[in-house]
XYZ file of C-alpha atoms in Angstrom:
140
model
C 1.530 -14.895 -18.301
C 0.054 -12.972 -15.892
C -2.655 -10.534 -16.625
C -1.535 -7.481 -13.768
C 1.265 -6.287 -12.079
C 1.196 -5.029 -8.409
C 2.756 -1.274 -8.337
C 2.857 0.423 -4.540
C -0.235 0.659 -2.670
C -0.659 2.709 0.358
C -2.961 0.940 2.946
C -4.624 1.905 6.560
C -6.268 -0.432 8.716
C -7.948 -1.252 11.783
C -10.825 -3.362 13.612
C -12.118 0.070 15.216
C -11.212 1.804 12.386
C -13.777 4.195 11.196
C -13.166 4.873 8.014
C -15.782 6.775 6.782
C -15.291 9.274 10.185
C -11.578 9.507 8.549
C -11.907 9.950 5.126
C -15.076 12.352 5.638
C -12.468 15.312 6.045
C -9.777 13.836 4.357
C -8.081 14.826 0.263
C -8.164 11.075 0.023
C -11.984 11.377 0.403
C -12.909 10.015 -3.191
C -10.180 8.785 -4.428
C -9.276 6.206 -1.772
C -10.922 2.077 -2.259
C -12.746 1.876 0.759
C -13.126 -1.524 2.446
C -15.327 -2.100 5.552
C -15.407 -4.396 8.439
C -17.856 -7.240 8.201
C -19.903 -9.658 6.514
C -18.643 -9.177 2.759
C -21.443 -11.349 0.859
C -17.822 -13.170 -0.618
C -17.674 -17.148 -0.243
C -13.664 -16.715 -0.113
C -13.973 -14.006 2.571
C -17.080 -13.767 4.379
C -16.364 -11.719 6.738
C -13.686 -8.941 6.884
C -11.861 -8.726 10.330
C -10.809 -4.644 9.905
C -11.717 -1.398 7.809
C -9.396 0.275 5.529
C -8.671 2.675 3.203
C -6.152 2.166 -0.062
C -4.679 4.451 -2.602
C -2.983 3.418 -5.736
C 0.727 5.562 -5.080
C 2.238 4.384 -8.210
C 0.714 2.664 -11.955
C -0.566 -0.915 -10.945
C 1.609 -1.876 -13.896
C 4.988 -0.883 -12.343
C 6.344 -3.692 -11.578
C 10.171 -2.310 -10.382
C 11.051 -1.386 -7.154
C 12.944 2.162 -7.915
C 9.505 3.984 -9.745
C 7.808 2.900 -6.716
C 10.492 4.355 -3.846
C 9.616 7.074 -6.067
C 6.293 7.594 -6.445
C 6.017 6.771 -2.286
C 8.567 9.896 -1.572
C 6.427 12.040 -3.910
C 2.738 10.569 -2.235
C 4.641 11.628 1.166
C 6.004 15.089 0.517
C 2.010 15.636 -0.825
C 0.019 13.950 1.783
C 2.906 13.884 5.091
C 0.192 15.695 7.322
C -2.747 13.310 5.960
C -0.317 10.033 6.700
C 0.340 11.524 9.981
C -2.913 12.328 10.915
C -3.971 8.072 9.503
C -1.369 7.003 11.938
C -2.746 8.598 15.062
C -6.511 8.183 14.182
C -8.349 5.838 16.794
C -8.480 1.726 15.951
C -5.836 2.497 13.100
C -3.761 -0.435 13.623
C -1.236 -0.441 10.689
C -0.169 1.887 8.133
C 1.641 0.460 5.062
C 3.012 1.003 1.697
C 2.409 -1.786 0.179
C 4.949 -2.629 -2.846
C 4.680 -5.436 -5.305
C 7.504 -7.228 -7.548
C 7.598 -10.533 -9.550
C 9.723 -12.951 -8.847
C 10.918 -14.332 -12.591
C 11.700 -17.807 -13.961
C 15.628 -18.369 -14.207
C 16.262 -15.608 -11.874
C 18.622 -16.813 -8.886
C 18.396 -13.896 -6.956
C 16.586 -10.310 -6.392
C 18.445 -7.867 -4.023
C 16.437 -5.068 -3.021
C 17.783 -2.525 -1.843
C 16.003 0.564 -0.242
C 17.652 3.864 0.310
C 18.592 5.393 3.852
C 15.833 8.529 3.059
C 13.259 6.249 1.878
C 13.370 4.505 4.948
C 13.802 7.269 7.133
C 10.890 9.404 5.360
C 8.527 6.347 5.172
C 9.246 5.512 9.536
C 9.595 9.263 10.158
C 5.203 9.424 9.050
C 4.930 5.968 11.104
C 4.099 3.831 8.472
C 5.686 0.388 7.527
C 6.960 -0.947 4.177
C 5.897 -4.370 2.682
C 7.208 -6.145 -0.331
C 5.097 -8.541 -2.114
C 7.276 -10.888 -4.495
C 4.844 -12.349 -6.949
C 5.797 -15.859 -8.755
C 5.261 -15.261 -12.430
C 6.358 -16.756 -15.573
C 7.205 -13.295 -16.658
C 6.040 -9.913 -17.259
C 4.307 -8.272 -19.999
């Protein structure tokens, strides 16, 4: 059994990326996980190739796709001028929401679906949307 489940994260990164320069007039400024480009003092990543910034949008234990479309549209109608402005700050290479699900034993298929207004509010801002399926043996 596994011991997490993935929720939505919203991620921006960059090799150039500055992310301290971003974040230093930014709402996100203390509540965003702050990762920065270079030697990590990790022996499974050494060194890390960009910079980035990541926000928890929705509960790392939501594991279902429709609380997460959710919690993204409310995260965008909050922070639409802050995505914006990620998107268009210098040596920001990708902007994501980054959504998790498990994939469980005896399941034969998992549609997902995702709404014509998700979609167009998510590429209206300029970000991307990534799914993460998880193998699991099943969920707690």
């Amino acid at each position: 059994m596994m011991n997490f489940m993935p929720g939505c994260i919203f991620c921006g990164s960059g090799a150039d990326f500055d992310v301290d320069g971003f974040l230093a007039s930014s709402p996100w400024s203390g509540i965003a996980d702050i990762f920065r480009r270079g030697p990590t003092g990790n022996a499974y990543r050494p060194i890390r190739e960009s910079s980035s910034l990541q926000i928890a949008v929705s509960p790392i234990d939501e594991h279902l796709l429709e609380p997460q479309t959710d919690a993204t549209l409310s995260f965008l109608r909050s922070y639409e001028a802050e995505v914006r402005r990620l998107v268009r700050f210098p040596g920001v290479d990708a902007v994501e929401f980054r959504m998790g699900l498990f994939w469980l034993p005896d399941t034969a298929i998992y549609p997902i679906s995702l709404t014509p207004s998700f979609l167009k509010a998510v590429g209206d801002v300029g970000a991307t949307v990534d799914i993460y399926v998880y193998a699991s043996d099943g969920v707690n």
